[in-house]
PDB file of C-alpha atoms in Angstrom:
ATOM      1  CA  MET A   1     112.541  81.806 114.541  1.00 49.00           C
ATOM      2  CA  ALA A   2     114.650  81.934 111.391  1.00 49.00           C
ATOM      3  CA  ARG A   3     118.054  83.650 111.099  1.00 47.00           C
ATOM      4  CA  PRO A   4     119.343  85.041 108.814  1.00 50.00           C
ATOM      5  CA  GLY A   5     118.131  85.289 105.241  1.00 49.00           C
ATOM      6  CA  PRO A   6     118.329  87.735 102.340  1.00 49.00           C
ATOM      7  CA  SER A   7     116.352  90.927 102.836  1.00 46.00           C
ATOM      8  CA  PRO A   8     112.853  90.642 101.326  1.00 42.00           C
ATOM      9  CA  ARG A   9     113.425  94.035  99.702  1.00 41.00           C
ATOM     10  CA  ARG A  10     116.671  92.969  98.085  1.00 45.00           C
ATOM     11  CA  CYS A  11     117.000  91.045  94.851  1.00 45.00           C
ATOM     12  CA  THR A  12     120.066  88.893  95.374  1.00 45.00           C
ATOM     13  CA  ALA A  13     122.294  86.738  93.230  1.00 49.00           C
ATOM     14  CA  PRO A  14     121.149  83.164  92.548  1.00 55.00           C
ATOM     15  CA  THR A  15     121.015  81.507  95.966  1.00 65.00           C
ATOM     16  CA  SER A  16     119.142  78.812  97.819  1.00 72.00           C
ATOM     17  CA  CYS A  17     118.241  81.389 100.521  1.00 77.00           C
ATOM     18  CA  ALA A  18     119.690  79.136 103.216  1.00 83.00           C
ATOM     19  CA  THR A  19     118.364  79.906 106.687  1.00 86.00           C
ATOM     20  CA  LEU A  20     118.744  78.437 110.172  1.00 87.00           C
ATOM     21  CA  VAL A  21     115.595  77.808 112.173  1.00 89.00           C
ATOM     22  CA  LEU A  22     115.282  77.463 115.950  1.00 89.00           C
ATOM     23  CA  LEU A  23     112.393  75.020 116.299  1.00 90.00           C
ATOM     24  CA  LEU A  24     110.641  75.001 119.676  1.00 91.00           C
ATOM     25  CA  GLU A  25     108.140  72.177 120.129  1.00 90.00           C
ATOM     26  CA  GLY A  26     106.750  72.233 123.634  1.00 89.00           C
ATOM     27  CA  PRO A  27     109.705  71.603 125.984  1.00 88.00           C
ATOM     28  CA  ARG A  28     112.029  70.480 123.155  1.00 90.00           C
ATOM     29  CA  LEU A  29     114.401  72.654 121.103  1.00 90.00           C
ATOM     30  CA  SER A  30     116.231  71.809 117.890  1.00 90.00           C
ATOM     31  CA  ILE A  31     118.050  73.623 115.071  1.00 89.00           C
ATOM     32  CA  CYS A  32     117.103  73.000 111.451  1.00 89.00           C
ATOM     33  CA  ALA A  33     118.285  74.109 108.018  1.00 88.00           C
ATOM     34  CA  VAL A  34     115.788  75.483 105.526  1.00 88.00           C
ATOM     35  CA  TRP A  35     116.531  76.382 101.909  1.00 83.00           C
ATOM     36  CA  THR A  36     114.746  76.768  98.589  1.00 79.00           C
ATOM     37  CA  ILE A  37     114.845  74.600  95.478  1.00 72.00           C
ATOM     38  CA  TYR A  38     114.510  76.649  92.261  1.00 60.00           C
ATOM     39  CA  GLN A  39     113.190  79.473  94.493  1.00 58.00           C
ATOM     40  CA  ASN A  40     109.660  78.064  94.679  1.00 62.00           C
ATOM     41  CA  ARG A  41     110.001  74.933  96.823  1.00 75.00           C
ATOM     42  CA  VAL A  42     111.167  74.733 100.423  1.00 83.00           C
ATOM     43  CA  ALA A  43     113.493  72.018 101.692  1.00 86.00           C
ATOM     44  CA  TYR A  44     114.058  71.222 105.367  1.00 84.00           C
ATOM     45  CA  ALA A  45     116.537  69.099 107.340  1.00 90.00           C
ATOM     46  CA  PRO A  46     117.293  68.824 111.089  1.00 89.00           C
ATOM     47  CA  LEU A  47     120.874  69.697 112.063  1.00 88.00           C
ATOM     48  CA  THR A  48     120.701  68.683 115.735  1.00 89.00           C
ATOM     49  CA  PRO A  49     118.796  66.289 117.955  1.00 89.00           C
ATOM     50  CA  SER A  50     115.765  67.592 119.795  1.00 89.00           C
ATOM     51  CA  TYR A  51     116.967  68.802 123.213  1.00 87.00           C
ATOM     52  CA  TYR A  52     114.714  68.463 126.257  1.00 86.00           C
ATOM     53  CA  LEU A  53     114.631  71.795 128.139  1.00 84.00           C
ATOM     54  CA  ALA A  54     112.920  70.694 131.360  1.00 81.00           C
ATOM     55  CA  ASN A  55     114.794  69.386 134.387  1.00 76.00           C
ATOM     56  CA  GLN A  56     116.468  66.048 133.740  1.00 70.00           C
ATOM     57  CA  PRO A  57     115.767  63.164 136.080  1.00 71.00           C
ATOM     58  CA  GLY A  58     118.556  62.649 138.581  1.00 70.00           C
ATOM     59  CA  GLY A  59     120.038  66.091 137.873  1.00 71.00           C
ATOM     60  CA  ASP A  60     121.832  64.985 134.718  1.00 74.00           C
ATOM     61  CA  LEU A  61     123.407  68.124 133.194  1.00 78.00           C
ATOM     62  CA  GLU A  62     124.972  66.494 130.137  1.00 81.00           C
ATOM     63  CA  PRO A  63     122.061  67.364 127.729  1.00 78.00           C
ATOM     64  CA  ALA A  64     122.138  70.964 128.983  1.00 81.00           C
ATOM     65  CA  TRP A  65     125.881  71.283 128.297  1.00 85.00           C
ATOM     66  CA  GLN A  66     125.394  69.801 124.828  1.00 86.00           C
ATOM     67  CA  LEU A  67     122.728  72.419 124.105  1.00 84.00           C
ATOM     68  CA  VAL A  68     125.031  75.228 125.326  1.00 87.00           C
ATOM     69  CA  VAL A  69     127.737  74.114 122.895  1.00 88.00           C
ATOM     70  CA  VAL A  70     125.249  73.902 120.018  1.00 86.00           C
ATOM     71  CA  LEU A  71     123.757  77.347 120.731  1.00 86.00           C
ATOM     72  CA  ASN A  72     127.238  78.842 120.948  1.00 85.00           C
ATOM     73  CA  ALA A  73     128.073  77.425 117.514  1.00 83.00           C
ATOM     74  CA  TYR A  74     124.732  78.697 116.166  1.00 81.00           C
ATOM     75  CA  GLY A  75     125.104  82.266 117.435  1.00 76.00           C
ATOM     76  CA  GLY A  76     128.843  82.703 117.247  1.00 75.00           C
ATOM     77  CA  GLU A  77     129.815  80.987 114.032  1.00 79.00           C
ATOM     78  CA  ALA A  78     126.961  79.820 111.792  1.00 82.00           C
ATOM     79  CA  LEU A  79     125.061  83.119 111.863  1.00 82.00           C
ATOM     80  CA  VAL A  80     128.189  85.149 111.177  1.00 84.00           C
ATOM     81  CA  GLN A  81     129.075  83.001 108.176  1.00 85.00           C
ATOM     82  CA  LEU A  82     125.579  83.269 106.731  1.00 83.00           C
ATOM     83  CA  GLN A  83     125.461  87.033 107.214  1.00 83.00           C
ATOM     84  CA  GLU A  84     128.826  87.473 105.501  1.00 83.00           C
ATOM     85  CA  ARG A  85     127.665  85.297 102.620  1.00 80.00           C
ATOM     86  CA  TYR A  86     124.522  87.332 102.037  1.00 79.00           C
ATOM     87  CA  LYS A  87     126.420  90.622 102.200  1.00 78.00           C
ATOM     88  CA  LYS A  88     128.565  89.504  99.240  1.00 76.00           C
ATOM     89  CA  LEU A  89     125.647  88.587  96.979  1.00 71.00           C
ATOM     90  CA  ALA A  90     124.975  90.751  93.919  1.00 61.00           C
ATOM     91  CA  TRP A  91     121.682  91.862  92.397  1.00 56.00           C
ATOM     92  CA  TYR A  92     120.081  89.720  89.706  1.00 54.00           C
ATOM     93  CA  ALA A  93     116.814  89.123  87.858  1.00 50.00           C
ATOM     94  CA  SER A  94     114.555  86.339  89.135  1.00 50.00           C
ATOM     95  CA  GLU A  95     115.037  82.917  87.650  1.00 51.00           C
ATOM     96  CA  ARG A  96     112.252  81.109  85.840  1.00 49.00           C
ATOM     97  CA  PRO A  97     110.288  78.894  88.246  1.00 52.00           C
ATOM     98  CA  CYS A  98     111.111  75.225  87.876  1.00 55.00           C
ATOM     99  CA  THR A  99     107.478  74.370  87.197  1.00 66.00           C
ATOM    100  CA  LEU A 100     105.064  75.665  84.563  1.00 78.00           C
ATOM    101  CA  PRO A 101     101.335  76.315  84.728  1.00 83.00           C
ATOM    102  CA  TYR A 102      99.747  73.004  83.825  1.00 82.00           C
ATOM    103  CA  VAL A 103      97.817  74.485  80.906  1.00 86.00           C
ATOM    104  CA  LEU A 104     101.074  75.246  79.053  1.00 88.00           C
ATOM    105  CA  LEU A 105     101.805  71.523  78.988  1.00 82.00           C
ATOM    106  CA  ASP A 106      98.666  70.802  76.955  1.00 83.00           C
ATOM    107  CA  GLU A 107      99.860  69.152  73.741  1.00 84.00           C
ATOM    108  CA  GLN A 108      96.998  70.713  71.787  1.00 85.00           C
ATOM    109  CA  LEU A 109      98.603  74.126  72.242  1.00 87.00           C
ATOM    110  CA  GLY A 110     101.722  72.916  70.445  1.00 89.00           C
ATOM    111  CA  LEU A 111     104.113  74.880  72.650  1.00 90.00           C
ATOM    112  CA  SER A 112     107.859  74.293  72.913  1.00 89.00           C
ATOM    113  CA  ASP A 113     110.852  76.261  74.229  1.00 89.00           C
ATOM    114  CA  VAL A 114     108.631  77.723  76.965  1.00 90.00           C
ATOM    115  CA  ALA A 115     110.510  80.283  79.052  1.00 88.00           C
ATOM    116  CA  TYR A 116     109.481  82.541  81.900  1.00 87.00           C
ATOM    117  CA  LEU A 117     109.725  86.231  80.983  1.00 86.00           C
ATOM    118  CA  ASP A 118     110.828  88.459  83.823  1.00 78.00           C
ATOM    119  CA  LEU A 119     109.944  92.125  83.306  1.00 73.00           C
ATOM    120  CA  ARG A 120     111.201  94.429  86.005  1.00 59.00           C
ATOM    121  CA  GLY A 121     108.563  96.894  87.017  1.00 53.00           C
ATOM    122  CA  GLY A 122     105.780  94.463  86.592  1.00 55.00           C
ATOM    123  CA  GLY A 123     104.160  92.512  83.810  1.00 56.00           C
ATOM    124  CA  GLY A 124     102.492  89.692  85.659  1.00 68.00           C
ATOM    125  CA  LEU A 125     102.927  86.013  84.856  1.00 85.00           C
ATOM    126  CA  LEU A 126     104.417  85.967  81.344  1.00 91.00           C
ATOM    127  CA  TYR A 127     105.976  83.257  79.197  1.00 93.00           C
ATOM    128  CA  THR A 128     107.498  83.148  75.743  1.00 94.00           C
ATOM    129  CA  ALA A 129     107.310  80.050  73.555  1.00 93.00           C
ATOM    130  CA  THR A 130     107.429  78.641  70.049  1.00 94.00           C
ATOM    131  CA  GLN A 131     104.045  77.419  68.823  1.00 93.00           C
ATOM    132  CA  CYS A 132     103.195  74.931  66.074  1.00 90.00           C
ATOM    133  CA  CYS A 133      99.504  74.436  65.382  1.00 82.00           C
ATOM    134  CA  ASP A 134      97.017  73.386  62.720  1.00 79.00           C
ATOM    135  CA  GLY A 135      96.514  76.234  60.279  1.00 75.00           C
ATOM    136  CA  CYS A 136      99.800  77.932  61.169  1.00 78.00           C
ATOM    137  CA  ALA A 137     102.096  78.716  58.255  1.00 80.00           C
ATOM    138  CA  GLY A 138     104.986  77.477  60.395  1.00 86.00           C
ATOM    139  CA  PRO A 139     106.435  77.785  63.887  1.00 91.00           C
ATOM    140  CA  ARG A 140     105.705  81.171  65.419  1.00 94.00           C
ATOM    141  CA  ARG A 141     106.992  82.981  68.473  1.00 95.00           C
ATOM    142  CA  VAL A 142     104.253  83.767  70.971  1.00 96.00           C
ATOM    143  CA  LEU A 143     103.824  85.534  74.280  1.00 96.00           C
ATOM    144  CA  ILE A 144     101.540  83.924  76.863  1.00 95.00           C
ATOM    145  CA  LYS A 145     100.053  86.091  79.564  1.00 94.00           C
ATOM    146  CA  PHE A 146      97.905  85.030  82.506  1.00 92.00           C
ATOM    147  CA  THR A 147      95.593  87.817  83.524  1.00 90.00           C
ATOM    148  CA  GLY A 148      92.334  88.515  85.348  1.00 83.00           C
ATOM    149  CA  ARG A 149      88.856  87.397  84.439  1.00 79.00           C
ATOM    150  CA  ARG A 150      88.361  90.185  81.932  1.00 85.00           C
ATOM    151  CA  TYR A 151      90.273  90.660  78.693  1.00 93.00           C
ATOM    152  CA  ALA A 152      89.000  92.901  75.887  1.00 95.00           C
ATOM    153  CA  GLU A 153      89.494  90.388  73.082  1.00 96.00           C
ATOM    154  CA  GLN A 154      87.248  92.286  70.661  1.00 96.00           C
ATOM    155  CA  VAL A 155      89.191  95.530  71.111  1.00 98.00           C
ATOM    156  CA  HIS A 156      92.548  93.796  70.800  1.00 98.00           C
ATOM    157  CA  ARG A 157      91.576  92.091  67.521  1.00 98.00           C
ATOM    158  CA  ALA A 158      90.117  95.294  66.069  1.00 98.00           C
ATOM    159  CA  TRP A 159      93.224  97.315  66.906  1.00 98.00           C
ATOM    160  CA  HIS A 160      95.418  94.582  65.390  1.00 98.00           C
ATOM    161  CA  ARG A 161      93.490  94.817  62.110  1.00 97.00           C
ATOM    162  CA  ALA A 162      94.301  98.525  62.148  1.00 97.00           C
ATOM    163  CA  GLY A 163      98.005  97.753  62.618  1.00 97.00           C
ATOM    164  CA  VAL A 164      98.350  99.171  66.124  1.00 98.00           C
ATOM    165  CA  ALA A 165      98.387  95.972  68.216  1.00 98.00           C
ATOM    166  CA  PRO A 166     100.142  92.586  67.962  1.00 98.00           C
ATOM    167  CA  GLU A 167      98.154  89.681  66.566  1.00 97.00           C
ATOM    168  CA  LEU A 168      95.948  87.939  69.122  1.00 97.00           C
ATOM    169  CA  HIS A 169      95.994  84.166  68.604  1.00 95.00           C
ATOM    170  CA  ASP A 170      93.763  82.936  71.404  1.00 93.00           C
ATOM    171  CA  VAL A 171      92.126  83.717  74.740  1.00 94.00           C
ATOM    172  CA  VAL A 172      91.510  80.656  76.906  1.00 91.00           C
ATOM    173  CA  LYS A 173      89.569  80.601  80.182  1.00 90.00           C
ATOM    174  CA  VAL A 174      91.625  78.900  82.888  1.00 88.00           C
ATOM    175  CA  ALA A 175      90.224  78.455  86.396  1.00 81.00           C
ATOM    176  CA  GLY A 176      88.162  81.629  86.174  1.00 82.00           C
ATOM    177  CA  ARG A 177      90.999  83.655  84.695  1.00 87.00           C
ATOM    178  CA  ALA A 178      92.284  84.238  81.164  1.00 91.00           C
ATOM    179  CA  MET A 179      95.316  82.905  79.337  1.00 93.00           C
ATOM    180  CA  VAL A 180      96.135  85.213  76.427  1.00 96.00           C
ATOM    181  CA  VAL A 181      98.276  83.934  73.553  1.00 96.00           C
ATOM    182  CA  MET A 182      99.548  86.635  71.213  1.00 96.00           C
ATOM    183  CA  GLU A 183     102.308  87.548  68.810  1.00 97.00           C
ATOM    184  CA  HIS A 184     105.589  88.105  70.619  1.00 97.00           C
ATOM    185  CA  LEU A 185     107.140  91.496  69.888  1.00 96.00           C
ATOM    186  CA  ASP A 186     110.683  90.293  70.339  1.00 93.00           C
ATOM    187  CA  PRO A 187     113.403  92.675  71.573  1.00 92.00           C
ATOM    188  CA  ASP A 188     115.761  90.857  69.208  1.00 92.00           C
ATOM    189  CA  GLN A 189     113.680  92.324  66.381  1.00 93.00           C
ATOM    190  CA  GLY A 190     114.018  95.850  67.745  1.00 92.00           C
ATOM    191  CA  TRP A 191     110.889  96.080  69.902  1.00 95.00           C
ATOM    192  CA  LYS A 192     111.024  97.687  73.322  1.00 93.00           C
ATOM    193  CA  ARG A 193     108.658  99.342  75.762  1.00 93.00           C
ATOM    194  CA  LEU A 194     108.236 103.099  75.499  1.00 93.00           C
ATOM    195  CA  SER A 195     109.076 103.328  79.204  1.00 89.00           C
ATOM    196  CA  ASP A 196     112.503 101.815  78.441  1.00 88.00           C
ATOM    197  CA  PHE A 197     113.479 104.694  76.133  1.00 87.00           C
ATOM    198  CA  PRO A 198     115.911 107.016  77.947  1.00 84.00           C
ATOM    199  CA  LEU A 199     115.022 110.693  77.948  1.00 78.00           C
ATOM    200  CA  PRO A 200     117.497 111.712  75.199  1.00 78.00           C
ATOM    201  CA  GLN A 201     115.788 109.229  72.846  1.00 82.00           C
ATOM    202  CA  ARG A 202     112.255 110.479  73.539  1.00 83.00           C
ATOM    203  CA  THR A 203     112.284 112.694  70.491  1.00 86.00           C
ATOM    204  CA  ALA A 204     109.480 114.755  69.000  1.00 88.00           C
ATOM    205  CA  ALA A 205     109.302 112.217  66.151  1.00 91.00           C
ATOM    206  CA  LEU A 206     108.750 109.373  68.608  1.00 93.00           C
ATOM    207  CA  LYS A 207     106.059 111.305  70.437  1.00 93.00           C
ATOM    208  CA  ALA A 208     104.305 112.137  67.180  1.00 94.00           C
ATOM    209  CA  ALA A 209     104.402 108.463  66.112  1.00 95.00           C
ATOM    210  CA  VAL A 210     102.809 107.314  69.377  1.00 96.00           C
ATOM    211  CA  GLN A 211     100.153 110.021  69.229  1.00 96.00           C
ATOM    212  CA  GLN A 212      99.351 109.177  65.604  1.00 97.00           C
ATOM    213  CA  ALA A 213      99.025 105.456  66.459  1.00 97.00           C
ATOM    214  CA  LEU A 214      96.659 106.290  69.314  1.00 98.00           C
ATOM    215  CA  THR A 215      94.551 108.521  67.050  1.00 98.00           C
ATOM    216  CA  MET A 216      94.283 105.655  64.547  1.00 98.00           C
ATOM    217  CA  ALA A 217      93.338 103.225  67.308  1.00 98.00           C
ATOM    218  CA  HIS A 218      90.656 105.527  68.693  1.00 98.00           C
ATOM    219  CA  ALA A 219      89.043 105.705  65.253  1.00 98.00           C
ATOM    220  CA  VAL A 220      88.763 101.910  64.835  1.00 97.00           C
ATOM    221  CA  ASP A 221      85.237 100.482  64.734  1.00 97.00           C
ATOM    222  CA  VAL A 222      85.112  97.660  67.298  1.00 96.00           C
ATOM    223  CA  GLY A 223      81.557  96.702  66.387  1.00 93.00           C
ATOM    224  CA  GLU A 224      78.204  98.387  65.777  1.00 92.00           C
ATOM    225  CA  GLY A 225      79.911 101.678  64.968  1.00 95.00           C
ATOM    226  CA  ARG A 226      81.472 101.981  68.417  1.00 97.00           C
ATOM    227  CA  VAL A 227      85.047 102.952  69.270  1.00 98.00           C
ATOM    228  CA  ALA A 228      87.238 101.867  72.148  1.00 98.00           C
ATOM    229  CA  VAL A 229      89.496 103.030  74.969  1.00 98.00           C
ATOM    230  CA  HIS A 230      92.669 101.228  76.006  1.00 98.00           C
ATOM    231  CA  GLY A 231      92.372 102.336  79.621  1.00 96.00           C
ATOM    232  CA  ASP A 232      96.023 101.859  80.613  1.00 95.00           C
ATOM    233  CA  CYS A 233      98.122 103.708  78.030  1.00 94.00           C
ATOM    234  CA  ARG A 234     101.267 103.925  80.131  1.00 93.00           C
ATOM    235  CA  GLY A 235     104.751 103.512  78.681  1.00 92.00           C
ATOM    236  CA  PRO A 236     105.108  99.812  79.620  1.00 92.00           C
ATOM    237  CA  ASN A 237     102.010  99.038  77.512  1.00 95.00           C
ATOM    238  CA  ILE A 238     103.273 100.779  74.368  1.00 96.00           C
ATOM    239  CA  MET A 239     105.770  98.860  72.243  1.00 96.00           C
ATOM    240  CA  VAL A 240     107.951 100.798  69.809  1.00 96.00           C
ATOM    241  CA  ARG A 241     110.399  99.793  67.079  1.00 94.00           C
ATOM    242  CA  GLU A 242     112.492 102.242  65.106  1.00 89.00           C
ATOM    243  CA  GLU A 243     112.650 101.490  61.402  1.00 83.00           C
ATOM    244  CA  ARG A 244     116.065 100.678  59.992  1.00 73.00           C
ATOM    245  CA  ASP A 245     116.370 103.849  57.935  1.00 71.00           C
ATOM    246  CA  GLY A 246     115.761 105.873  61.115  1.00 68.00           C
ATOM    247  CA  GLY A 247     113.320 108.670  61.789  1.00 72.00           C
ATOM    248  CA  ALA A 248     110.152 106.535  61.648  1.00 88.00           C
ATOM    249  CA  PHE A 249     108.644 104.233  64.271  1.00 93.00           C
ATOM    250  CA  ASP A 250     106.302 101.250  64.451  1.00 95.00           C
ATOM    251  CA  VAL A 251     103.965 101.450  67.435  1.00 97.00           C
ATOM    252  CA  ARG A 252     101.859  98.684  69.010  1.00 98.00           C
ATOM    253  CA  PHE A 253      99.609  98.817  72.066  1.00 98.00           C
ATOM    254  CA  ILE A 254      99.520  95.771  74.354  1.00 96.00           C
ATOM    255  CA  ASP A 255      97.704  94.572  77.508  1.00 94.00           C
ATOM    256  CA  PHE A 256      94.002  95.108  76.891  1.00 96.00           C
ATOM    257  CA  ASP A 257      92.943  94.038  80.386  1.00 94.00           C
ATOM    258  CA  TRP A 258      91.124  97.327  81.032  1.00 95.00           C
ATOM    259  CA  ALA A 259      90.054  98.185  77.481  1.00 97.00           C
ATOM    260  CA  GLY A 260      86.425  98.652  76.492  1.00 97.00           C
ATOM    261  CA  VAL A 261      83.909 100.684  74.556  1.00 97.00           C
ATOM    262  CA  THR A 262      84.176 104.399  75.208  1.00 97.00           C
ATOM    263  CA  GLU A 263      81.482 105.907  77.425  1.00 96.00           C
ATOM    264  CA  VAL A 264      79.962 102.432  77.938  1.00 96.00           C
ATOM    265  CA  ASP A 265      82.421 100.141  79.741  1.00 96.00           C
ATOM    266  CA  ALA A 266      84.087 100.937  83.046  1.00 96.00           C
ATOM    267  CA  TYR A 267      87.433 100.514  84.772  1.00 96.00           C
ATOM    268  CA  PRO A 268      87.775  97.413  86.974  1.00 92.00           C
ATOM    269  CA  MET A 269      87.313  97.723  90.702  1.00 91.00           C
ATOM    270  CA  VAL A 270      91.005  97.871  91.547  1.00 88.00           C
ATOM    271  CA  LEU A 271      93.183 100.318  93.422  1.00 84.00           C
ATOM    272  CA  LEU A 272      95.187 102.594  91.134  1.00 89.00           C
ATOM    273  CA  ALA A 273      98.890 103.200  91.710  1.00 88.00           C
ATOM    274  CA  PRO A 274      99.025 106.728  93.200  1.00 88.00           C
ATOM    275  CA  GLU A 275     102.370 107.545  91.557  1.00 86.00           C
ATOM    276  CA  ILE A 276     100.865 107.226  88.046  1.00 90.00           C
ATOM    277  CA  PRO A 277      99.569 110.560  86.625  1.00 91.00           C
ATOM    278  CA  TRP A 278      96.058 109.291  85.826  1.00 94.00           C
ATOM    279  CA  HIS A 279      93.412 111.535  84.283  1.00 96.00           C
ATOM    280  CA  PRO A 280      91.197 113.042  87.020  1.00 95.00           C
ATOM    281  CA  GLY A 281      88.245 111.109  85.588  1.00 96.00           C
ATOM    282  CA  VAL A 282      89.913 107.712  86.067  1.00 96.00           C
ATOM    283  CA  GLY A 283      88.908 105.577  89.029  1.00 95.00           C
ATOM    284  CA  PRO A 284      87.616 102.135  90.050  1.00 94.00           C
ATOM    285  CA  GLY A 285      84.248 101.519  88.392  1.00 94.00           C
ATOM    286  CA  ARG A 286      84.272 104.832  86.498  1.00 96.00           C
ATOM    287  CA  VAL A 287      83.359 105.041  82.817  1.00 97.00           C
ATOM    288  CA  LEU A 288      86.061 104.805  80.137  1.00 97.00           C
ATOM    289  CA  HIS A 289      86.760 107.841  77.931  1.00 98.00           C
ATOM    290  CA  GLN A 290      89.274 108.215  75.116  1.00 98.00           C
ATOM    291  CA  ALA A 291      90.554 111.423  76.690  1.00 98.00           C
ATOM    292  CA  HIS A 292      92.012 109.252  79.444  1.00 98.00           C
ATOM    293  CA  ASP A 293      94.313 107.516  76.938  1.00 98.00           C
ATOM    294  CA  THR A 294      95.354 110.802  75.355  1.00 97.00           C
ATOM    295  CA  HIS A 295      96.132 112.242  78.781  1.00 96.00           C
ATOM    296  CA  LEU A 296      98.377 109.318  79.778  1.00 95.00           C
ATOM    297  CA  VAL A 297     100.335 109.411  76.516  1.00 95.00           C
ATOM    298  CA  GLU A 298     100.901 113.146  76.885  1.00 92.00           C
ATOM    299  CA  ARG A 299     101.901 112.767  80.508  1.00 90.00           C
ATOM    300  CA  GLU A 300     104.355 109.979  79.612  1.00 87.00           C
ATOM    301  CA  TRP A 301     106.674 112.669  78.251  1.00 81.00           C
ATOM    302  CA  GLU A 302     106.094 115.182  81.036  1.00 78.00           C
ATOM    303  CA  TRP A 303     106.329 112.497  83.707  1.00 64.00           C
ATOM    304  CA  GLY A 304     109.527 111.156  82.153  1.00 55.00           C
ATOM    305  CA  GLN A 305     111.068 114.633  82.286  1.00 54.00           C
ATOM    306  CA  GLU A 306     110.037 114.973  85.944  1.00 54.00           C
ATOM    307  CA  ARG A 307     111.606 111.613  86.778  1.00 52.00           C
ATOM    308  CA  GLY A 308     114.749 112.661  84.912  1.00 47.00           C
ATOM    309  CA  ARG A 309     115.000 115.880  86.923  1.00 49.00           C
ATOM    310  CA  GLU A 310     114.539 113.937  90.176  1.00 48.00           C
ATOM    311  CA  TRP A 311     117.257 111.495  89.148  1.00 40.00           C
ATOM    312  CA  ARG A 312     119.678 114.292  88.224  1.00 45.00           C
ATOM    313  CA  SER A 313     118.858 116.066  91.496  1.00 48.00           C
ATOM    314  CA  GLN A 314     119.738 112.941  93.450  1.00 44.00           C
ATOM    315  CA  LEU A 315     123.064 112.654  91.624  1.00 43.00           C
ATOM    316  CA  THR A 316     123.981 116.276  92.297  1.00 45.00           C
ATOM    317  CA  GLY A 317     122.686 116.370  95.856  1.00 49.00           C
ATOM    318  CA  GLY A 318     119.796 118.681  94.982  1.00 47.00           C
ATOM    319  CA  ALA A 319     121.894 121.270  93.148  1.00 42.00           C
TER     320      ALA A 319
END
């Protein structure tokens, strides 16, 4: 039994998540300390001897009194101090794990300055890095994403040629999954997710730019005269950058995990988040249609307004 630790639903300030553990092994009881190292390794150390709980030969009560003193310190002092410590912790974003996926250490990839990228609201296992490779004009900033078995490489490359997706450098199979290396749309260069735009900034011009980019993407030939569907055209998968003179926007679509040829390929067999306003025709194993993308982009504005009204209602107590 472990007591106490930070709530699993709470994102706390950088901490080792120290916890006390009552360890019962047969008739023996001891108290141990457990904590994390870089939040992905567990360390353990005994704090007390192992006390024998059965009757002592000859009626010796000394071990029992020692255990009473230890349990009193555990319940009356140590737990209180830990609870007070956790109450004072602030919220923070997760730190980068201390270890990296082994494939990122491959010298042939030419990666340096590898850093874990934490995106609140999801994003999967993402890393940013600087890459130097044969044939590269010079060092380039890349985003590395580890995703499922399927990645629509052909669609991604075709949409990039049309100017509506970042450049795709490589897709490498790793242990039955895919490691995707692509151009990094850096926030320092003005890029941000459409979902990160506050409501006042979701102008008609921005909406028109996103819709125009999607229309261009849907017209791109991905091979043999066929066109494609993105499949997951939500705000987090649409990157936008406002041009310096204002009024115009660059738009790029990312994350082609579900993309495929329209009316040919199908959605993966996964459960869909019920809070997302999917097109009625979307579902696990169902056929992709371009109308599904158009629907999600349109709903991104309506859904954003609904979320804004809910937020304002919470602030005003429903007034």
